[in-house]
Amino acid sequence: MHESLTDKLNQLEQKFAAMGQDMTSYLEGLLQADYLTYWDYIHLETLLSLQNPKTAYPDELIFVTYHQITELYFKLILHEIDQISHAEPLTDAFFLARMQRINRYFALLEESFSVMIMGMEREQFLKFRMALLPSSGFQSVQFRQIEIVSTDFRSLLTGAPSEPAYSPGLYEFIYWKQGVTELATRKKTLTLRQFDHHYRAQLVRLAEEYEAKNLYQRYRSLAAAGESSAELAAALREYDWRVNVRWKLAHLRSAVQYLHKEPQDIQATGGTNWQSYLPPQKQLIIFFPDLWTDAERASWGQTLSVPGSN
């Protein structure tokens, strides 16, 4: 028998012995099992069954499919951040490689937004959107999770008390609630009430879990030890800009395309006050404040390219 094959068999025998299992039985199972197919591996039939438009308008299929693809990319981004947060020891090279992956995912997401901006008939959208009330892209919990695991929770708050310690009550001051609060009455929209009922406890737990291991804190630990590179800082700046400027500007362009109508803007499906909420200059969310100068923070969101990248 070939030496490498014998070695592999010995390793398998040790592996299954450690689990109290018989390797011969396992090999017999392999003989009985059918070959794996592509469609079974990715659950193709199940995947293609998940697009269920609520109306007969053809472009609604584009809308729902696009959002599902976006959520899959968010899943990959969270997967990479989870690796960074739990790596022990964390090295600059490992951190940088995962941030480069994340930036590629967000670059693809931003590019794909042309599907939303130019890929549907406006009149169809304005019709089928009425069947989606009060759901809204605001309710993407994975994007909210990305924000929470990227930075200190206080960086996501507005109008919060000044005490430095984290507490679950700070969740009520999270910036995104401004976007789904009725401007006249200051009441929560149904969209926000649904979201908080379903996800509040989960997001509060996530903020507690990542208080000391979010991307910002992991970077600060490396930097304090003198183990971070200029390349990593640049990748984090790019990520900050992609998420908090370019991605949100893409949403704003989409809203203008479909919801702007003279002389009055059309209300978004979730009741979001998108005109005052979506512009990055008004949100002023920055994940890594130490990586930006005072001048760069003061002009946040006013250009498309990352400052100093040219």
mmCIF file of C-alpha atoms in Angstrom:
data_model
loop_
_atom_site.group_PDB
_atom_site.id
_atom_site.type_symbol
_atom_site.label_atom_id
_atom_site.label_comp_id
_atom_site.label_asym_id
_atom_site.label_seq_id
_atom_site.Cartn_x
_atom_site.Cartn_y
_atom_site.Cartn_z
ATOM 1 C CA MET A 1 0.000 0.000 0.000
ATOM 2 C CA HIS A 2 1.242 3.500 -0.809
ATOM 3 C CA GLU A 3 2.953 5.050 2.211
ATOM 4 C CA SER A 4 0.891 8.265 2.160
ATOM 5 C CA LEU A 5 -2.366 6.269 1.968
ATOM 6 C CA THR A 6 -1.292 4.101 4.905
ATOM 7 C CA ASP A 7 -0.495 7.246 6.873
ATOM 8 C CA LYS A 8 -3.922 8.717 6.108
ATOM 9 C CA LEU A 9 -5.656 5.500 7.179
ATOM 10 C CA ASN A 10 -3.729 5.491 10.442
ATOM 11 C CA GLN A 11 -4.722 9.106 11.077
ATOM 12 C CA LEU A 12 -8.364 8.272 10.371
ATOM 13 C CA GLU A 13 -8.199 5.294 12.719
ATOM 14 C CA GLN A 14 -6.805 7.499 15.500
ATOM 15 C CA LYS A 15 -9.428 10.167 14.838
ATOM 16 C CA PHE A 16 -12.382 7.816 15.126
ATOM 17 C CA ALA A 17 -10.853 5.862 18.010
ATOM 18 C CA ALA A 18 -10.731 9.117 19.978
ATOM 19 C CA MET A 19 -14.480 9.440 19.406
ATOM 20 C CA GLY A 20 -15.116 5.832 20.368
ATOM 21 C CA GLN A 21 -16.048 4.937 16.806
ATOM 22 C CA ASP A 22 -14.927 2.217 14.464
ATOM 23 C CA MET A 23 -13.165 3.456 11.329
ATOM 24 C CA THR A 24 -14.207 0.371 9.329
ATOM 25 C CA SER A 25 -17.881 1.153 9.923
ATOM 26 C CA TYR A 26 -17.283 4.710 8.782
ATOM 27 C CA LEU A 27 -15.571 3.542 5.592
ATOM 28 C CA GLU A 28 -18.473 1.173 4.954
ATOM 29 C CA GLY A 29 -20.793 4.147 5.252
ATOM 30 C CA LEU A 30 -18.762 5.986 2.625
ATOM 31 C CA LEU A 31 -19.188 3.034 0.268
ATOM 32 C CA GLN A 32 -22.951 3.084 0.756
ATOM 33 C CA ALA A 33 -23.330 6.854 0.421
ATOM 34 C CA ASP A 34 -24.235 8.425 -2.914
ATOM 35 C CA TYR A 35 -21.983 10.967 -4.639
ATOM 36 C CA LEU A 36 -22.467 14.554 -3.541
ATOM 37 C CA THR A 37 -23.992 16.802 -6.193
ATOM 38 C CA TYR A 38 -23.662 20.548 -6.619
ATOM 39 C CA TRP A 39 -27.396 21.102 -6.257
ATOM 40 C CA ASP A 40 -27.556 19.121 -3.033
ATOM 41 C CA TYR A 41 -24.491 20.843 -1.581
ATOM 42 C CA ILE A 42 -25.904 24.370 -2.031
ATOM 43 C CA HIS A 43 -29.545 23.282 -1.548
ATOM 44 C CA LEU A 44 -30.391 24.784 -4.920
ATOM 45 C CA GLU A 45 -34.064 23.825 -5.020
ATOM 46 C CA THR A 46 -34.616 25.243 -1.532
ATOM 47 C CA LEU A 47 -32.678 28.397 -2.383
ATOM 48 C CA LEU A 48 -34.715 29.047 -5.526
ATOM 49 C CA SER A 49 -37.968 28.476 -3.651
ATOM 50 C CA LEU A 50 -37.344 31.376 -1.258
ATOM 51 C CA GLN A 51 -38.243 34.205 -3.647
ATOM 52 C CA ASN A 52 -41.943 34.803 -3.061
ATOM 53 C CA PRO A 53 -43.239 38.133 -4.410
ATOM 54 C CA LYS A 54 -46.424 39.462 -2.862
ATOM 55 C CA THR A 55 -47.777 40.961 -6.097
ATOM 56 C CA ALA A 56 -47.938 40.113 -9.802
ATOM 57 C CA TYR A 57 -45.551 42.912 -10.795
ATOM 58 C CA PRO A 58 -42.535 41.233 -12.504
ATOM 59 C CA ASP A 59 -39.953 43.609 -11.043
ATOM 60 C CA GLU A 60 -40.811 42.605 -7.498
ATOM 61 C CA LEU A 61 -38.837 39.393 -8.094
ATOM 62 C CA ILE A 62 -35.767 41.579 -8.711
ATOM 63 C CA PHE A 63 -36.439 43.467 -5.486
ATOM 64 C CA VAL A 64 -36.773 40.458 -3.201
ATOM 65 C CA THR A 65 -33.909 38.518 -4.815
ATOM 66 C CA TYR A 66 -31.565 41.489 -4.559
ATOM 67 C CA HIS A 67 -32.259 41.858 -0.848
ATOM 68 C CA GLN A 68 -31.698 38.164 -0.201
ATOM 69 C CA ILE A 69 -28.338 38.316 -2.006
ATOM 70 C CA THR A 70 -27.427 41.343 0.126
ATOM 71 C CA GLU A 71 -28.225 39.445 3.315
ATOM 72 C CA LEU A 72 -25.972 36.572 2.209
ATOM 73 C CA TYR A 73 -23.079 39.010 1.785
ATOM 74 C CA PHE A 74 -23.847 40.417 5.237
ATOM 75 C CA LYS A 75 -23.584 36.867 6.564
ATOM 76 C CA LEU A 76 -20.090 36.549 5.058
ATOM 77 C CA ILE A 77 -19.040 39.892 6.544
ATOM 78 C CA LEU A 78 -20.207 38.852 10.009
ATOM 79 C CA HIS A 79 -18.353 35.563 9.566
ATOM 80 C CA GLU A 80 -15.093 37.410 8.904
ATOM 81 C CA ILE A 81 -15.586 39.807 11.824
ATOM 82 C CA ASP A 82 -16.297 36.866 14.123
ATOM 83 C CA GLN A 83 -12.941 35.342 13.163
ATOM 84 C CA ILE A 84 -11.109 38.594 13.918
ATOM 85 C CA SER A 85 -12.877 39.045 17.238
ATOM 86 C CA HIS A 86 -12.090 35.546 18.488
ATOM 87 C CA ALA A 87 -8.584 35.004 17.054
ATOM 88 C CA GLU A 88 -6.030 34.226 19.751
ATOM 89 C CA PRO A 89 -3.439 35.398 19.261
ATOM 90 C CA LEU A 90 -4.585 38.029 16.789
ATOM 91 C CA THR A 91 -1.904 39.048 14.305
ATOM 92 C CA ASP A 92 -1.747 42.005 11.980
ATOM 93 C CA ALA A 93 -1.555 39.690 8.949
ATOM 94 C CA PHE A 94 -4.680 37.757 9.965
ATOM 95 C CA PHE A 95 -6.608 40.947 10.745
ATOM 96 C CA LEU A 96 -5.563 42.562 7.457
ATOM 97 C CA ALA A 97 -6.464 39.532 5.316
ATOM 98 C CA ARG A 98 -9.994 39.396 6.788
ATOM 99 C CA MET A 99 -10.494 43.153 6.425
ATOM 100 C CA GLN A 100 -9.487 42.911 2.778
ATOM 101 C CA ARG A 101 -12.126 40.220 2.311
ATOM 102 C CA ILE A 102 -14.732 42.371 4.024
ATOM 103 C CA ASN A 103 -13.862 45.371 1.852
ATOM 104 C CA ARG A 104 -14.261 43.221 -1.262
ATOM 105 C CA TYR A 105 -17.697 42.116 -0.063
ATOM 106 C CA PHE A 106 -18.768 45.698 0.512
ATOM 107 C CA ALA A 107 -17.338 46.783 -2.844
ATOM 108 C CA LEU A 108 -19.490 44.135 -4.518
ATOM 109 C CA LEU A 109 -22.509 45.205 -2.476
ATOM 110 C CA GLU A 110 -22.040 48.815 -3.480
ATOM 111 C CA GLU A 111 -21.637 47.899 -7.143
ATOM 112 C CA SER A 112 -24.716 45.696 -6.991
ATOM 113 C CA PHE A 113 -26.821 48.617 -5.806
ATOM 114 C CA SER A 114 -27.172 49.609 -9.460
ATOM 115 C CA VAL A 115 -29.760 46.806 -9.562
ATOM 116 C CA MET A 116 -31.835 48.883 -7.169
ATOM 117 C CA ILE A 117 -31.050 52.274 -8.676
ATOM 118 C CA MET A 118 -31.471 51.408 -12.362
ATOM 119 C CA GLY A 119 -32.773 47.848 -12.485
ATOM 120 C CA MET A 120 -36.496 48.269 -11.867
ATOM 121 C CA GLU A 121 -39.330 50.241 -13.445
ATOM 122 C CA ARG A 122 -40.235 53.078 -11.132
ATOM 123 C CA GLU A 123 -43.982 52.727 -11.659
ATOM 124 C CA GLN A 124 -43.859 49.020 -10.849
ATOM 125 C CA PHE A 125 -41.871 49.711 -7.695
ATOM 126 C CA LEU A 126 -44.295 52.379 -6.502
ATOM 127 C CA LYS A 127 -47.139 49.883 -6.951
ATOM 128 C CA PHE A 128 -45.732 46.693 -5.433
ATOM 129 C CA ARG A 129 -44.087 48.518 -2.517
ATOM 130 C CA MET A 130 -47.545 49.201 -1.099
ATOM 131 C CA ALA A 131 -47.981 45.458 -0.552
ATOM 132 C CA LEU A 132 -44.818 45.405 1.590
ATOM 133 C CA LEU A 133 -45.929 47.820 4.318
ATOM 134 C CA PRO A 134 -44.645 48.254 6.988
ATOM 135 C CA SER A 135 -41.521 46.178 6.227
ATOM 136 C CA SER A 136 -38.373 48.111 5.407
ATOM 137 C CA GLY A 137 -34.703 47.558 4.683
ATOM 138 C CA PHE A 138 -34.228 49.366 8.000
ATOM 139 C CA GLN A 139 -35.190 46.023 9.574
ATOM 140 C CA SER A 140 -32.061 44.255 8.301
ATOM 141 C CA VAL A 141 -30.788 42.948 11.618
ATOM 142 C CA GLN A 142 -27.566 41.669 10.051
ATOM 143 C CA PHE A 143 -26.554 45.188 9.030
ATOM 144 C CA ARG A 144 -27.279 46.368 12.582
ATOM 145 C CA GLN A 145 -25.154 43.491 13.874
ATOM 146 C CA ILE A 146 -22.308 44.553 11.565
ATOM 147 C CA GLU A 147 -22.436 48.047 13.048
ATOM 148 C CA ILE A 148 -22.453 46.778 16.638
ATOM 149 C CA VAL A 149 -19.521 44.366 16.219
ATOM 150 C CA SER A 150 -17.450 46.945 14.338
ATOM 151 C CA THR A 151 -17.107 49.650 16.962
ATOM 152 C CA ASP A 152 -17.725 50.753 20.528
ATOM 153 C CA PHE A 153 -21.452 50.878 21.201
ATOM 154 C CA ARG A 154 -21.219 54.522 22.196
ATOM 155 C CA SER A 155 -20.087 55.402 18.676
ATOM 156 C CA LEU A 156 -23.560 54.390 17.483
ATOM 157 C CA LEU A 157 -25.496 56.541 19.949
ATOM 158 C CA THR A 158 -27.021 59.977 19.701
ATOM 159 C CA GLY A 159 -28.216 62.112 22.588
ATOM 160 C CA ALA A 160 -27.161 59.511 25.153
ATOM 161 C CA PRO A 161 -26.262 60.244 28.798
ATOM 162 C CA SER A 162 -22.596 61.018 29.327
ATOM 163 C CA GLU A 163 -21.675 58.192 31.714
ATOM 164 C CA PRO A 164 -18.911 56.082 30.122
ATOM 165 C CA ALA A 165 -20.068 52.662 31.301
ATOM 166 C CA TYR A 166 -22.069 50.486 28.925
ATOM 167 C CA SER A 167 -25.607 49.614 29.995
ATOM 168 C CA PRO A 168 -28.505 47.913 28.152
ATOM 169 C CA GLY A 169 -30.564 51.092 28.479
ATOM 170 C CA LEU A 170 -28.224 52.852 26.048
ATOM 171 C CA TYR A 171 -29.863 50.864 23.256
ATOM 172 C CA GLU A 172 -32.725 53.382 23.334
ATOM 173 C CA PHE A 173 -30.290 56.061 22.103
ATOM 174 C CA ILE A 174 -28.956 54.140 19.113
ATOM 175 C CA TYR A 175 -28.752 56.421 16.097
ATOM 176 C CA TRP A 176 -30.835 54.391 13.664
ATOM 177 C CA LYS A 177 -34.019 54.948 15.677
ATOM 178 C CA GLN A 178 -34.056 58.525 14.386
ATOM 179 C CA GLY A 179 -34.794 57.170 10.939
ATOM 180 C CA VAL A 180 -38.011 55.416 11.962
ATOM 181 C CA THR A 181 -39.427 57.895 14.431
ATOM 182 C CA GLU A 182 -42.280 60.133 13.325
ATOM 183 C CA LEU A 183 -40.899 63.648 13.092
ATOM 184 C CA ALA A 184 -44.078 65.408 14.226
ATOM 185 C CA THR A 185 -45.056 63.218 17.196
ATOM 186 C CA ARG A 186 -41.679 61.595 18.042
ATOM 187 C CA LYS A 187 -43.521 58.285 18.257
ATOM 188 C CA LYS A 188 -41.951 55.037 17.109
ATOM 189 C CA THR A 189 -43.262 53.809 13.782
ATOM 190 C CA LEU A 190 -44.729 50.326 13.525
ATOM 191 C CA THR A 191 -41.569 49.357 11.611
ATOM 192 C CA LEU A 192 -39.427 50.256 14.635
ATOM 193 C CA ARG A 193 -41.799 48.675 17.143
ATOM 194 C CA GLN A 194 -41.748 45.406 15.179
ATOM 195 C CA PHE A 195 -37.952 45.470 14.948
ATOM 196 C CA ASP A 196 -37.392 46.221 18.630
ATOM 197 C CA HIS A 197 -39.870 43.562 19.721
ATOM 198 C CA HIS A 198 -38.140 40.924 17.602
ATOM 199 C CA TYR A 199 -34.477 41.887 17.977
ATOM 200 C CA ARG A 200 -33.884 44.263 20.906
ATOM 201 C CA ALA A 201 -32.798 41.589 23.409
ATOM 202 C CA GLN A 202 -30.538 39.919 20.833
ATOM 203 C CA LEU A 203 -28.817 43.180 19.886
ATOM 204 C CA VAL A 204 -28.329 44.206 23.516
ATOM 205 C CA ARG A 205 -26.644 40.854 24.209
ATOM 206 C CA LEU A 206 -24.452 41.296 21.133
ATOM 207 C CA ALA A 207 -23.344 44.754 22.295
ATOM 208 C CA GLU A 208 -22.420 43.327 25.692
ATOM 209 C CA GLU A 209 -20.519 40.420 24.131
ATOM 210 C CA TYR A 210 -18.503 42.650 21.792
ATOM 211 C CA GLU A 211 -17.829 45.516 24.181
ATOM 212 C CA ALA A 212 -14.183 44.437 24.502
ATOM 213 C CA LYS A 213 -13.678 42.575 21.223
ATOM 214 C CA ASN A 214 -15.285 44.645 18.478
ATOM 215 C CA LEU A 215 -13.091 45.549 15.502
ATOM 216 C CA TYR A 216 -12.146 48.905 16.990
ATOM 217 C CA GLN A 217 -11.030 47.409 20.306
ATOM 218 C CA ARG A 218 -9.117 44.603 18.610
ATOM 219 C CA TYR A 219 -7.284 47.149 16.468
ATOM 220 C CA ARG A 220 -6.519 49.355 19.470
ATOM 221 C CA SER A 221 -5.038 46.365 21.297
ATOM 222 C CA LEU A 222 -2.745 45.593 18.371
ATOM 223 C CA ALA A 223 -1.766 49.244 17.993
ATOM 224 C CA ALA A 224 -1.014 49.615 21.725
ATOM 225 C CA ALA A 225 1.313 46.631 21.481
ATOM 226 C CA GLY A 226 3.047 48.169 18.458
ATOM 227 C CA GLU A 227 1.935 45.260 16.269
ATOM 228 C CA SER A 228 -0.376 47.023 13.792
ATOM 229 C CA SER A 229 0.655 48.090 10.310
ATOM 230 C CA ALA A 230 -0.143 51.091 8.163
ATOM 231 C CA GLU A 231 -1.797 48.669 5.731
ATOM 232 C CA LEU A 232 -4.241 47.524 8.408
ATOM 233 C CA ALA A 233 -5.087 51.099 9.348
ATOM 234 C CA ALA A 234 -5.742 51.870 5.679
ATOM 235 C CA ALA A 235 -7.995 48.807 5.332
ATOM 236 C CA LEU A 236 -9.987 49.864 8.405
ATOM 237 C CA ARG A 237 -10.347 53.402 7.063
ATOM 238 C CA GLU A 238 -11.594 51.980 3.766
ATOM 239 C CA TYR A 239 -14.107 49.800 5.615
ATOM 240 C CA ASP A 240 -15.329 52.733 7.717
ATOM 241 C CA TRP A 241 -15.824 54.801 4.570
ATOM 242 C CA ARG A 242 -17.488 52.023 2.594
ATOM 243 C CA VAL A 243 -20.023 51.233 5.318
ATOM 244 C CA ASN A 244 -20.762 54.685 6.689
ATOM 245 C CA VAL A 245 -20.437 56.814 3.566
ATOM 246 C CA ARG A 246 -20.554 54.976 0.248
ATOM 247 C CA TRP A 247 -23.075 52.280 1.234
ATOM 248 C CA LYS A 248 -25.411 54.874 2.724
ATOM 249 C CA LEU A 249 -25.018 57.198 -0.244
ATOM 250 C CA ALA A 250 -26.018 54.270 -2.474
ATOM 251 C CA HIS A 251 -29.185 53.911 -0.409
ATOM 252 C CA LEU A 252 -29.801 57.634 -0.700
ATOM 253 C CA ARG A 253 -29.456 57.526 -4.502
ATOM 254 C CA SER A 254 -31.944 54.670 -4.615
ATOM 255 C CA ALA A 255 -34.407 56.578 -2.442
ATOM 256 C CA VAL A 256 -34.081 59.649 -4.636
ATOM 257 C CA GLN A 257 -34.616 57.518 -7.750
ATOM 258 C CA TYR A 258 -37.859 55.962 -6.540
ATOM 259 C CA LEU A 259 -39.228 58.150 -3.744
ATOM 260 C CA HIS A 260 -38.441 61.703 -4.815
ATOM 261 C CA LYS A 261 -41.396 63.388 -6.438
ATOM 262 C CA GLU A 262 -42.010 67.087 -6.940
ATOM 263 C CA PRO A 263 -43.292 68.923 -5.019
ATOM 264 C CA GLN A 264 -43.389 66.342 -2.179
ATOM 265 C CA ASP A 265 -41.297 63.280 -1.436
ATOM 266 C CA ILE A 266 -43.019 59.900 -1.269
ATOM 267 C CA GLN A 267 -42.967 58.243 2.121
ATOM 268 C CA ALA A 268 -40.800 55.134 2.417
ATOM 269 C CA THR A 269 -42.472 51.790 3.134
ATOM 270 C CA GLY A 270 -41.395 51.718 6.756
ATOM 271 C CA GLY A 271 -42.295 55.325 7.435
ATOM 272 C CA THR A 272 -38.614 56.258 7.536
ATOM 273 C CA ASN A 273 -37.781 59.950 7.219
ATOM 274 C CA TRP A 274 -35.185 59.074 4.618
ATOM 275 C CA GLN A 275 -34.504 62.651 3.496
ATOM 276 C CA SER A 276 -33.069 63.646 6.878
ATOM 277 C CA TYR A 277 -31.856 60.210 7.941
ATOM 278 C CA LEU A 278 -29.907 58.679 5.050
ATOM 279 C CA PRO A 279 -27.236 61.344 4.304
ATOM 280 C CA PRO A 280 -23.947 60.290 5.984
ATOM 281 C CA GLN A 281 -23.265 63.901 6.986
ATOM 282 C CA LYS A 282 -26.362 63.769 9.190
ATOM 283 C CA GLN A 283 -25.772 60.325 10.661
ATOM 284 C CA LEU A 284 -22.069 61.013 11.380
ATOM 285 C CA ILE A 285 -21.337 57.412 12.306
ATOM 286 C CA ILE A 286 -17.595 56.667 12.441
ATOM 287 C CA PHE A 287 -16.340 53.254 13.544
ATOM 288 C CA PHE A 288 -12.667 54.108 14.108
ATOM 289 C CA PRO A 289 -12.416 57.752 15.245
ATOM 290 C CA ASP A 290 -8.709 57.446 16.085
ATOM 291 C CA LEU A 291 -7.924 56.782 12.431
ATOM 292 C CA TRP A 292 -9.354 60.079 11.178
ATOM 293 C CA THR A 293 -8.122 63.642 11.601
ATOM 294 C CA ASP A 294 -10.342 66.395 12.990
ATOM 295 C CA ALA A 295 -10.644 67.851 9.488
ATOM 296 C CA GLU A 296 -11.654 64.496 8.016
ATOM 297 C CA ARG A 297 -14.324 63.983 10.666
ATOM 298 C CA ALA A 298 -15.621 67.518 10.122
ATOM 299 C CA SER A 299 -16.073 66.866 6.384
ATOM 300 C CA TRP A 300 -17.450 63.334 6.848
ATOM 301 C CA GLY A 301 -19.377 62.045 3.864
ATOM 302 C CA GLN A 302 -18.766 65.024 1.604
ATOM 303 C CA THR A 303 -16.675 63.107 -0.949
ATOM 304 C CA LEU A 304 -16.996 59.632 -2.453
ATOM 305 C CA SER A 305 -13.338 58.638 -2.158
ATOM 306 C CA VAL A 306 -11.585 57.853 1.110
ATOM 307 C CA PRO A 307 -9.714 60.997 2.234
ATOM 308 C CA GLY A 308 -6.003 60.687 1.604
ATOM 309 C CA SER A 309 -6.425 57.650 -0.664
ATOM 310 C CA ASN A 310 -5.492 59.438 -3.870
#
